[in-house]
Coordinates of C-alpha atoms in Angstrom, one line a residue:
M1 CA 0.0 0.0 0.0
V2 CA 1.6 3.2 -1.2
P3 CA 0.7 6.7 0.0
D4 CA 2.0 9.8 -1.9
V5 CA 1.6 13.1 0.0
S6 CA 1.7 16.5 -1.9
T7 CA 0.2 19.9 -1.6
G8 CA -1.4 22.4 -4.0
S9 CA -3.4 25.6 -4.2
R10 CA -6.6 24.8 -6.1
T11 CA -9.3 22.7 -4.4
Y12 CA -11.8 22.9 -7.3
G13 CA -9.2 21.9 -9.9
L14 CA -8.2 18.7 -8.0
L15 CA -11.9 17.7 -7.4
N16 CA -12.7 18.3 -11.0
Y17 CA -10.0 15.8 -11.9
L18 CA -11.0 13.2 -9.3
F19 CA -14.7 13.3 -10.2
G20 CA -14.0 13.6 -13.9
P21 CA -13.5 10.8 -16.5
G22 CA -9.7 10.9 -16.2
R23 CA -7.2 11.5 -18.9
R24 CA -8.0 8.3 -20.7
D25 CA -11.5 7.6 -19.4
E26 CA -9.9 5.4 -16.7
H27 CA -12.1 6.8 -13.8
T28 CA -15.1 4.7 -13.1
D29 CA -17.9 5.5 -10.7
P30 CA -16.1 8.3 -8.8
H31 CA -17.7 8.8 -5.4
L32 CA -17.0 9.5 -1.7
V33 CA -16.2 6.6 0.6
T34 CA -16.1 8.8 3.7
S35 CA -15.3 12.4 4.8
W36 CA -14.8 14.5 7.9
M37 CA -18.5 14.6 8.4
P38 CA -20.5 12.4 5.9
G39 CA -23.7 14.3 6.4
L40 CA -22.1 17.6 5.6
A41 CA -20.0 16.7 2.6
P42 CA -22.0 16.5 -0.7
D43 CA -21.1 13.7 -3.1
P44 CA -21.1 14.9 -6.7
G45 CA -20.5 11.4 -7.9
R46 CA -23.6 9.7 -6.4
D47 CA -25.9 12.7 -5.7
L48 CA -27.3 14.3 -8.8
A49 CA -28.2 17.5 -6.9
A50 CA -24.6 17.9 -5.5
T51 CA -22.0 20.0 -7.4
L52 CA -18.2 20.3 -7.3
K53 CA -18.7 23.9 -6.4
Q54 CA -20.7 23.0 -3.3
L55 CA -18.1 20.4 -2.2
T56 CA -15.2 22.9 -2.8
D57 CA -17.0 25.6 -0.7
R58 CA -17.5 23.2 2.2
L59 CA -13.9 22.1 2.2
D60 CA -12.5 25.6 1.8
L61 CA -14.8 27.2 4.4
P62 CA -12.2 27.3 7.2
V63 CA -9.6 28.7 4.8
L64 CA -11.9 31.4 3.5
A65 CA -12.8 32.4 7.1
L66 CA -9.2 33.6 7.6
P67 CA -8.1 37.1 6.5
K68 CA -6.4 36.9 3.1
N69 CA -3.0 37.7 4.5
R70 CA -3.2 34.6 6.8
R71 CA -4.4 32.1 4.3
P72 CA -1.8 29.5 3.3
A73 CA -0.6 29.7 -0.3
R74 CA -0.8 26.0 -0.7
H75 CA -3.8 25.0 1.3
V76 CA -4.8 21.7 -0.4
W77 CA -3.4 18.4 1.0
H78 CA -3.5 15.5 -1.4
C79 CA -2.6 11.9 -0.7
P80 CA -3.5 9.0 -3.1
V81 CA -3.3 5.6 -1.4
R82 CA -2.8 2.6 -3.7
T83 CA -2.7 -1.2 -3.0
A84 CA 0.1 -3.2 -4.6
P85 CA -0.5 -5.2 -7.8
G86 CA -1.9 -8.6 -6.8
D87 CA -3.6 -7.4 -3.6
R88 CA -7.3 -8.2 -3.2
Q89 CA -9.9 -5.6 -3.9
L90 CA -10.9 -3.6 -0.8
T91 CA -14.5 -2.7 -0.2
D92 CA -15.7 0.9 0.2
A93 CA -16.0 0.3 4.0
E94 CA -12.4 -0.9 4.2
W95 CA -11.2 2.0 2.2
A96 CA -13.1 4.3 4.6
E97 CA -11.2 2.8 7.5
V98 CA -7.9 3.2 5.6
A99 CA -8.7 6.9 5.0
R100 CA -9.6 7.6 8.7
R101 CA -6.5 5.9 9.9
I102 CA -4.2 7.8 7.6
V103 CA -5.7 11.3 8.3
H104 CA -5.3 10.4 12.0
A105 CA -1.7 9.3 11.6
T106 CA -0.6 12.3 9.6
G107 CA -2.1 14.9 11.9
I108 CA -4.7 16.1 9.4
A109 CA -7.7 14.9 11.5
E110 CA -6.9 13.0 14.7
A111 CA -9.6 10.8 16.1
G112 CA -11.9 12.7 18.5
D113 CA -10.7 16.1 17.4
D114 CA -13.8 18.1 16.4
K115 CA -11.7 21.1 15.4
A116 CA -9.6 19.2 12.9
C117 CA -9.2 19.9 9.1
R118 CA -11.9 19.1 6.7
W119 CA -11.2 16.1 4.4
I120 CA -12.7 13.6 2.0
A121 CA -11.8 10.3 0.5
V122 CA -12.7 9.8 -3.2
R123 CA -12.7 6.4 -5.0
H124 CA -12.7 6.2 -8.8
A125 CA -10.8 2.9 -9.3
D126 CA -10.6 -0.6 -7.7
D127 CA -7.1 -0.3 -6.4
H128 CA -6.8 3.2 -4.8
I129 CA -8.5 6.2 -3.2
H130 CA -7.5 9.9 -3.1
L131 CA -7.5 11.8 0.3
V132 CA -8.1 15.5 -0.1
A133 CA -8.0 18.0 2.9
T134 CA -7.7 21.7 3.3
L135 CA -4.9 22.8 5.6
V136 CA -6.7 25.1 8.0
R137 CA -8.5 23.6 11.1
E138 CA -12.0 24.6 12.2
D139 CA -10.4 26.7 14.9
G140 CA -8.3 28.6 12.3
R141 CA -5.0 27.0 13.2
R142 CA -2.7 25.0 11.0
P143 CA -2.5 21.2 11.5
R144 CA 0.7 19.6 12.9
R145 CA 1.7 17.5 10.0
H146 CA 5.4 17.2 10.4
E147 CA 6.8 14.2 8.4
D148 CA 3.3 13.3 7.3
G149 CA 4.6 11.3 4.4
I150 CA 6.7 9.1 6.7
R151 CA 3.8 8.7 9.1
A152 CA 1.5 7.8 6.3
Q153 CA 3.9 5.1 5.2
A154 CA 4.2 3.7 8.7
E155 CA 0.5 3.5 9.1
C156 CA 0.2 1.7 5.7
R157 CA 2.6 -1.0 6.9
K158 CA 0.3 -1.6 9.9
I159 CA -2.8 -1.7 7.6
E160 CA -1.2 -4.1 5.2
A161 CA -0.5 -6.6 8.1
E162 CA -4.0 -6.3 9.5
F163 CA -5.8 -6.5 6.1
G164 CA -3.7 -9.4 4.8
L165 CA -2.2 -7.3 2.0
Q166 CA 1.4 -7.4 0.7
I167 CA 3.7 -5.9 3.2
L168 CA 5.9 -3.5 1.3
N169 CA 9.4 -2.2 2.2
S170 CA 9.5 0.6 4.7
G171 CA 11.4 3.8 3.7
D172 CA 14.5 5.0 5.6
R173 CA 14.4 8.6 4.4
T174 CA 17.4 8.2 2.1
A175 CA 15.3 7.9 -1.2
A176 CA 15.2 10.7 -3.7
Q177 CA 12.1 12.8 -3.7
R178 CA 9.4 11.4 -6.0
P179 CA 7.7 13.6 -8.6
T180 CA 4.5 15.1 -7.3
S181 CA 1.1 14.4 -8.9
A182 CA 1.2 17.8 -10.5
E183 CA 4.6 17.1 -12.0
R184 CA 3.4 13.8 -13.4
S185 CA 0.2 15.3 -14.8
K186 CA 2.2 18.1 -16.5
A187 CA 4.6 15.5 -18.0
E188 CA 1.7 13.6 -19.4
R189 CA 0.1 16.7 -20.9
S190 CA 3.3 17.7 -22.6
G191 CA 4.0 14.1 -23.9
R192 CA 7.2 13.6 -21.8
P193 CA 8.0 10.0 -20.9
E194 CA 9.2 11.3 -17.4
T195 CA 9.0 14.4 -15.3
P196 CA 11.6 17.1 -15.5
R197 CA 12.7 16.2 -11.9
E198 CA 13.5 12.7 -13.1
T199 CA 15.3 13.9 -16.2
L200 CA 17.4 16.4 -14.3
R201 CA 18.3 13.8 -11.6
E202 CA 19.6 11.4 -14.3
S203 CA 21.5 14.2 -16.1
V204 CA 23.1 15.4 -12.9
R205 CA 24.2 11.9 -12.0
H206 CA 25.6 11.4 -15.5
S207 CA 27.6 14.7 -15.1
L208 CA 29.0 13.6 -11.8
A209 CA 30.1 10.1 -12.9
G210 CA 33.9 10.1 -12.9
A211 CA 34.2 13.9 -12.6
A212 CA 37.6 14.9 -11.3
S213 CA 36.6 18.3 -10.0
E214 CA 33.7 20.6 -9.2
E215 CA 34.6 22.7 -12.2
E216 CA 34.4 19.6 -14.5
F217 CA 31.0 18.7 -12.9
F218 CA 29.5 22.1 -13.7
H219 CA 31.0 22.1 -17.2
R220 CA 29.4 18.7 -17.9
L221 CA 26.0 20.0 -16.7
T222 CA 26.3 22.9 -19.2
E223 CA 27.4 20.5 -22.0
A224 CA 24.3 18.3 -21.2
G225 CA 22.1 21.3 -22.2
L226 CA 20.8 22.1 -18.7
R227 CA 20.2 25.6 -17.4
V228 CA 22.6 26.0 -14.4
E229 CA 22.6 28.7 -11.8
K230 CA 25.0 28.9 -8.9
R231 CA 24.4 30.5 -5.5
I232 CA 27.4 32.7 -4.9
A233 CA 28.5 34.1 -1.5
P234 CA 29.8 37.7 -1.2
S235 CA 33.3 36.1 -0.9
G236 CA 32.8 34.6 -4.4
D237 CA 32.5 31.0 -3.1
T238 CA 29.9 28.8 -4.5
L239 CA 27.3 27.8 -1.9
G240 CA 24.9 25.8 -4.0
Y241 CA 23.4 25.2 -7.4
K242 CA 20.2 24.6 -9.1
V243 CA 19.3 23.3 -12.6
A244 CA 16.3 23.5 -14.9
L245 CA 15.3 22.0 -18.2
P246 CA 15.2 24.4 -21.2
G247 CA 11.6 25.2 -22.0
D248 CA 10.2 23.9 -18.6
R249 CA 8.5 27.0 -17.3
N250 CA 5.8 27.9 -14.8
R251 CA 2.6 30.0 -15.4
D252 CA 4.6 33.2 -15.2
G253 CA 7.1 32.0 -17.9
E254 CA 9.9 31.6 -15.4
P255 CA 12.2 28.5 -15.4
I256 CA 11.3 25.8 -12.9
W257 CA 14.5 25.2 -10.9
F258 CA 15.5 22.2 -8.8
S259 CA 18.3 22.4 -6.3
G260 CA 20.5 19.4 -6.1
S261 CA 19.1 18.3 -2.7
K262 CA 15.6 18.4 -4.2
L263 CA 16.7 15.9 -6.8
A264 CA 18.4 13.4 -4.4
P265 CA 20.0 13.7 -1.0
D266 CA 23.4 12.9 -2.3
L267 CA 23.3 15.5 -5.1
S268 CA 23.5 18.6 -2.9
L269 CA 26.7 20.6 -3.4
P270 CA 28.2 19.7 0.0
R271 CA 27.6 16.0 -0.6
I272 CA 29.1 16.2 -4.1
R273 CA 32.1 17.9 -2.7
Q274 CA 32.5 15.1 -0.2
R275 CA 32.5 12.6 -3.0
L276 CA 35.0 14.6 -5.1
D277 CA 37.3 15.1 -2.1
T278 CA 37.5 11.5 -1.0
G279 CA 37.2 9.8 -4.3
R280 CA 38.9 12.1 -6.8
P281 CA 39.7 9.9 -9.8
E282 CA 43.2 9.6 -10.9
D283 CA 44.4 10.8 -14.3
D284 CA 43.5 8.1 -16.9
T285 CA 46.9 7.9 -18.5
H286 CA 47.3 4.2 -17.9
I287 CA 50.4 2.3 -18.9
I288 CA 49.3 0.1 -21.8
D289 CA 51.3 -3.0 -22.7
Q290 CA 52.1 -4.1 -26.2
A291 CA 49.2 -6.6 -26.2
E292 CA 46.7 -3.9 -25.7
E293 CA 48.0 -1.3 -28.1
R294 CA 45.6 -2.3 -30.9
V295 CA 42.6 -2.6 -28.5
P296 CA 40.0 0.2 -29.1
R297 CA 39.8 2.7 -26.3
P298 CA 36.2 1.8 -25.3
A299 CA 37.1 -1.9 -25.1
R300 CA 40.2 -1.2 -23.1
A301 CA 38.3 1.0 -20.6
R302 CA 35.7 -1.7 -20.1
R303 CA 38.3 -4.4 -19.5
Q304 CA 40.1 -2.3 -16.9
A305 CA 36.7 -1.5 -15.3
A306 CA 35.8 -5.2 -15.0
A307 CA 38.9 -5.9 -13.0
I308 CA 38.2 -3.0 -10.6
A309 CA 34.5 -4.0 -10.3
E310 CA 35.5 -7.5 -9.2
R311 CA 37.6 -6.0 -6.4
A312 CA 34.5 -4.1 -5.3
V313 CA 32.7 -7.4 -5.0
S314 CA 35.4 -8.6 -2.6
T315 CA 35.0 -5.5 -0.6
L316 CA 31.2 -6.0 -0.3
D317 CA 31.8 -9.5 1.1
R318 CA 34.0 -8.2 3.9
D319 CA 32.9 -6.6 7.2
D320 CA 33.9 -3.1 6.3
D321 CA 30.7 -1.0 6.1
E322 CA 32.2 2.4 5.3
N323 CA 34.4 1.1 2.5
S324 CA 31.5 -0.9 1.1
A325 CA 29.2 2.1 1.1
A326 CA 31.9 4.0 -0.8
Q327 CA 32.2 1.2 -3.4
L328 CA 28.5 1.2 -3.9
V329 CA 28.6 4.9 -4.8
G330 CA 31.4 4.1 -7.3
V331 CA 29.3 1.2 -8.7
G332 CA 26.5 3.6 -9.3
E333 CA 28.9 5.9 -11.3
L334 CA 30.1 2.9 -13.3
L335 CA 26.6 2.1 -14.3
D336 CA 25.9 5.7 -15.2
A337 CA 29.1 5.8 -17.3
I338 CA 28.3 2.5 -19.2
A339 CA 24.7 3.6 -19.8
Q340 CA 25.9 6.8 -21.4
T341 CA 28.4 5.1 -23.8
S342 CA 26.7 1.9 -24.7
P343 CA 25.3 1.0 -28.2
A344 CA 21.6 1.2 -28.8
A345 CA 21.0 -2.5 -28.4
T346 CA 21.9 -2.4 -24.7
R347 CA 21.4 1.3 -23.8
E348 CA 17.8 1.0 -22.6
E349 CA 18.4 -1.9 -20.3
L350 CA 21.6 -0.3 -18.9
T351 CA 19.8 3.0 -18.3
E352 CA 17.1 1.1 -16.4
A353 CA 19.8 -0.7 -14.4
A354 CA 21.6 2.6 -13.5
Q355 CA 18.3 4.2 -12.5
A356 CA 17.4 1.3 -10.3
F357 CA 20.8 1.0 -8.7
E358 CA 20.8 4.7 -7.8
R359 CA 18.6 3.8 -4.8
A360 CA 21.1 1.2 -3.7
T361 CA 23.9 3.8 -3.5
R362 CA 22.3 5.6 -0.5
S363 CA 21.8 4.3 3.0
H364 CA 22.4 5.6 6.5
I365 CA 25.9 4.1 6.4
H366 CA 28.1 7.1 5.3
A367 CA 31.4 6.9 3.5
E368 CA 32.9 10.3 4.0
R369 CA 36.4 8.9 4.7
A370 CA 36.5 5.8 2.5
D371 CA 38.6 5.8 -0.7
N372 CA 36.9 4.9 -3.9
R373 CA 39.3 6.6 -6.3
A374 CA 39.9 3.4 -8.3
I375 CA 36.3 2.7 -9.2
R376 CA 35.6 6.4 -9.9
S377 CA 38.6 6.4 -12.2
A378 CA 37.2 3.4 -14.0
A379 CA 33.9 5.3 -14.6
R380 CA 35.9 8.3 -15.8
G381 CA 37.9 6.1 -18.2
I382 CA 34.7 4.6 -19.7
I383 CA 33.3 8.1 -20.3
R384 CA 36.5 9.5 -21.7
A385 CA 36.9 6.5 -24.0
G386 CA 33.7 7.5 -25.7
N387 CA 30.8 5.4 -27.2
A388 CA 31.4 1.7 -27.8
L389 CA 30.4 -0.2 -30.9
G390 CA 28.0 -3.1 -30.4
K391 CA 30.3 -5.5 -32.3
G392 CA 34.0 -6.5 -32.5
E393 CA 36.3 -6.0 -29.5
D394 CA 34.0 -3.3 -28.1
G395 CA 31.1 -5.7 -28.1
G396 CA 33.0 -8.5 -26.5
A397 CA 34.6 -6.2 -23.8
T398 CA 31.1 -4.8 -23.0
A399 CA 29.9 -8.4 -22.4
M400 CA 33.0 -9.0 -20.3
F401 CA 32.2 -6.0 -18.2
L402 CA 28.5 -6.7 -17.8
S403 CA 29.1 -10.3 -16.7
T404 CA 31.1 -8.8 -13.8
M405 CA 28.5 -6.1 -13.1
V406 CA 25.8 -8.8 -12.6
L407 CA 28.0 -10.3 -9.8
V408 CA 28.5 -6.8 -8.3
A409 CA 24.8 -6.2 -8.2
M410 CA 24.1 -9.5 -6.5
A411 CA 26.9 -8.7 -4.0
A412 CA 25.1 -5.4 -3.3
V413 CA 21.8 -7.3 -2.7
R414 CA 23.5 -9.5 -0.1
W415 CA 25.2 -6.6 1.6
H416 CA 22.0 -4.5 1.9
S417 CA 19.9 -7.5 2.9
A418 CA 22.3 -8.4 5.7
R419 CA 21.9 -4.9 7.1
G420 CA 18.1 -4.7 6.8
H421 CA 18.1 -2.2 3.9
A422 CA 15.0 -3.6 2.2
Q423 CA 14.5 -0.9 -0.3
Q424 CA 18.1 -0.8 -1.3
A425 CA 18.3 -4.5 -1.6
A426 CA 15.2 -4.5 -3.8
A427 CA 16.7 -1.8 -6.0
A428 CA 19.9 -3.7 -6.5
Q429 CA 17.9 -6.8 -7.4
R430 CA 16.0 -4.8 -10.1
A431 CA 19.4 -3.5 -11.4
A432 CA 20.7 -7.1 -11.6
Q433 CA 17.7 -8.2 -13.7
H434 CA 18.3 -5.3 -16.2
L435 CA 22.0 -6.1 -16.2
R436 CA 21.3 -9.8 -17.0
S437 CA 19.2 -8.7 -20.0
A438 CA 21.8 -6.3 -21.2
Y439 CA 24.5 -9.0 -20.8
R440 CA 22.5 -11.5 -22.8
S441 CA 22.2 -9.0 -25.6
A442 CA 25.8 -8.0 -25.6
A443 CA 27.2 -11.5 -25.2
A444 CA 25.1 -13.2 -27.9
A445 CA 27.4 -12.6 -30.8
P446 CA 30.9 -13.0 -29.2
M447 CA 29.8 -16.1 -27.2
G448 CA 28.1 -17.6 -30.2
V449 CA 31.3 -17.3 -32.3
M450 CA 33.4 -18.7 -29.5
R451 CA 31.1 -21.7 -29.1
E452 CA 31.3 -22.3 -32.9
H453 CA 35.1 -22.3 -32.7
G454 CA 35.0 -24.6 -29.7
R455 CA 32.9 -27.2 -31.5
L456 CA 35.5 -27.3 -34.3
L457 CA 38.3 -28.3 -31.9
P458 CA 39.6 -31.8 -32.3
E459 CA 38.0 -34.2 -29.9
P460 CA 41.3 -35.2 -28.2
V461 CA 41.9 -31.5 -27.5
R462 CA 38.4 -31.1 -26.0
E463 CA 38.9 -34.1 -23.8
R464 CA 42.3 -32.8 -22.6
Y465 CA 40.6 -29.5 -21.6
A466 CA 37.8 -31.5 -19.9
R467 CA 40.5 -33.2 -17.8
T468 CA 41.9 -29.8 -17.0
L469 CA 38.5 -28.7 -15.8
E470 CA 38.1 -31.8 -13.7
S471 CA 41.5 -31.2 -12.0
V472 CA 40.8 -27.6 -11.0
L473 CA 37.0 -27.7 -10.4
P474 CA 36.3 -31.3 -9.5
E475 CA 32.9 -30.8 -7.8
Q476 CA 31.4 -28.7 -10.6
A477 CA 33.1 -30.1 -13.7
D478 CA 30.2 -32.2 -14.9
S479 CA 27.6 -29.4 -14.6
V480 CA 30.0 -27.0 -16.2
R481 CA 30.5 -29.3 -19.2
R482 CA 26.7 -29.5 -19.6
E483 CA 26.4 -25.7 -19.9
S484 CA 26.0 -24.1 -23.3
G485 CA 29.2 -22.1 -22.8
W486 CA 31.4 -25.2 -22.4
D487 CA 32.5 -24.9 -26.1
A488 CA 33.4 -21.2 -25.5
L489 CA 35.5 -22.1 -22.4
A490 CA 37.3 -24.9 -24.3
V491 CA 38.3 -22.5 -27.1
T492 CA 39.4 -19.9 -24.5
L493 CA 41.7 -22.5 -23.0
A494 CA 43.0 -23.3 -26.5
Q495 CA 43.7 -19.5 -27.2
A496 CA 45.4 -19.2 -23.8
E497 CA 47.7 -22.1 -24.7
R498 CA 48.4 -20.6 -28.1
A499 CA 49.3 -17.3 -26.4
R500 CA 51.9 -19.2 -24.3
H501 CA 49.9 -19.4 -21.0
D502 CA 49.6 -22.5 -19.0
P503 CA 45.9 -23.2 -19.4
D504 CA 45.7 -25.1 -16.1
A505 CA 47.2 -22.2 -14.2
L506 CA 45.1 -19.6 -15.9
L507 CA 41.9 -21.5 -15.3
Q508 CA 42.9 -22.0 -11.6
Q509 CA 43.6 -18.2 -11.3
A510 CA 40.1 -17.4 -12.8
I511 CA 38.4 -19.8 -10.4
E512 CA 40.3 -18.5 -7.3
W513 CA 39.6 -14.9 -8.2
R514 CA 36.2 -15.2 -6.5
E515 CA 33.5 -17.7 -5.7
L516 CA 31.3 -18.9 -8.5
N517 CA 28.1 -19.9 -6.5
T518 CA 26.2 -16.7 -7.5
A519 CA 27.0 -17.0 -11.2
D520 CA 24.1 -17.6 -13.6
S521 CA 26.6 -19.3 -15.9
V522 CA 29.9 -20.5 -14.6
T523 CA 31.3 -21.0 -18.0
D524 CA 30.5 -17.4 -19.1
V525 CA 32.1 -16.0 -15.9
L526 CA 35.2 -18.1 -16.4
V527 CA 35.5 -17.3 -20.1
W528 CA 35.5 -13.5 -19.5
R529 CA 37.8 -13.8 -16.4
M530 CA 40.4 -15.9 -18.4
R531 CA 40.3 -13.5 -21.4
R532 CA 40.8 -10.5 -19.1
L533 CA 43.5 -12.1 -17.0
G534 CA 45.3 -13.6 -20.0
K535 CA 44.9 -10.5 -22.1
L536 CA 43.1 -12.5 -24.7
P537 CA 40.8 -10.8 -27.3
A538 CA 37.2 -10.4 -26.1
T539 CA 36.0 -11.6 -29.4
M540 CA 36.9 -13.8 -32.4
D541 CA 36.2 -13.8 -36.1
P542 CA 33.7 -16.4 -37.4
P543 CA 35.6 -19.5 -38.6
R544 CA 34.6 -18.9 -42.2
A545 CA 36.1 -15.4 -42.2
R546 CA 39.7 -16.8 -42.0
T547 CA 40.3 -17.7 -45.6
N548 CA 44.1 -17.8 -45.9
A549 CA 47.2 -18.2 -43.9
R550 CA 48.2 -14.5 -44.3
A551 CA 45.0 -13.4 -42.7
A552 CA 45.5 -15.8 -39.9
Q553 CA 49.1 -14.5 -39.3
S554 CA 47.7 -10.9 -39.1
R555 CA 45.6 -11.9 -36.1
P556 CA 47.8 -14.2 -34.0
H557 CA 45.7 -14.0 -30.9
Q558 CA 42.4 -14.6 -32.6
T559 CA 43.4 -17.8 -34.5
L560 CA 43.7 -21.3 -33.3
P561 CA 46.5 -23.8 -34.3
Q562 CA 45.3 -26.3 -36.8
T563 CA 46.0 -29.0 -34.2
L564 CA 46.3 -28.6 -30.5
D565 CA 47.2 -32.2 -29.8
T566 CA 50.8 -31.1 -29.0
P567 CA 50.7 -28.3 -26.4
A568 CA 52.4 -25.1 -27.4
E569 CA 55.3 -23.9 -25.4
T570 CA 53.8 -22.4 -22.2
H571 CA 54.7 -20.4 -19.2
R572 CA 52.8 -20.6 -15.9
V573 CA 50.8 -17.7 -14.6
D574 CA 51.2 -17.2 -10.9
P575 CA 47.8 -17.3 -9.3
R576 CA 49.0 -15.0 -6.5
S577 CA 49.5 -12.2 -9.0
G578 CA 45.8 -11.8 -9.5
G579 CA 43.3 -9.7 -7.7
P580 CA 41.8 -10.3 -4.2
R581 CA 40.4 -13.7 -3.5
R582 CA 38.3 -15.2 -0.8

């Protein structure tokens, strides 16, 4: 059961909407289920003699009784209350009880207070009601409604338990402010898919992802096409900022501004400065070895980010709350970065993943002193490398990165769940679902080609790699060989051997990097880990594309020897040289 408190200034306008047909004729049988005094409140929905004007006048009477200079500018209190999908349909009598309990809990009209505010409850759909009140009591005073939204949520949790409804997650006051009903209505009228508040929140997050300084952050805001206005002290210091969408104006033609704190708690300028000071990303002038010289910049940035993201998983599995909270902030920036630079095939899912995970980056565990420079640098590297192609090495490296990010999201679910952060855990779970969808799309082509190569390996070679798998992963070897990715793993072992790695040692290193119990596909995870650790290409050409020996020689790391019965000269990879392990 979800309440949504907002305030406005036009009683008649709100009632006209509630008792009207709706924007798509979705309102059916609008009527009152209860009110502050049922005998005094006319019902324009069921009483043909009653009018909206009469109901408006009755509700507004205590407001109009005040001198004009004492009337509140926003005197209309509005709170839709909706049951969750799948809940049973409540009767009018049950909705009336819900309404009375919520106006009592929020301080609008406490039980037994005959001087309380006037209010009504309107029902025009099966799954929700609208509570409307005017914010002047019968005695001329204002109601005490401090934190009324929080109190409404708390009462809804009690109602859910008593009525046998789904018990939803309780809020912890770290969520971003949701768009008001008026904002949503305006977005619908203008044909926008989301409200300006939501668009601005996403744009500000994108501008902050991997930013190295406050100046760069503000420059990115301007480049994104936002209107930006800073609040400057007499000393010349910047005290705050606000943003607006071009063309989004109020009735007076003025821009509608949102301060950072109104978009999300962690987007205020002081919180942004904390993030920049403790996690200032390093310059992205990485030393690139010879094997990576020909790798496109977007692919290289994604490979580097995958390694750093795996280390974040290890941090989330340790008992270090402050550092884990900092890593979650960095993970959010990584997702914002990848969403901005991904090809069209995965961009929608990655945008959804980033938007969902945004909730998982905030809790009451603060990370002011923790260091997350590495992961913020990875986000910066992805953005500065530019847009990736959906094919070739870019496509394969994107799949490599997304395979890791699914594990990161699941680690975030475990971390938040262990600490009772229900909303954050649910948000991380939603992000993981979107990441899985994006991974499947990104990995389809490169994994398909690898499987095709793997099926062409001579049977003695495949059996030799099967024995390798049994020696390093004895308990899971049979199930791994039954996975569709076994052929891709076999050809990855063959490429590693051709590149003068010891395939046994490289596979062992990939296994020991982290546990595999949470992986949807063990073979997929091992393929991408081995390719990253062994600096193998993230993709391969289809077998039919290699038509002559000269073409094969020009791609030494992407071709397989004609026979792998005799192992190539190898050197062992020291498993201790890898990243953190359990």
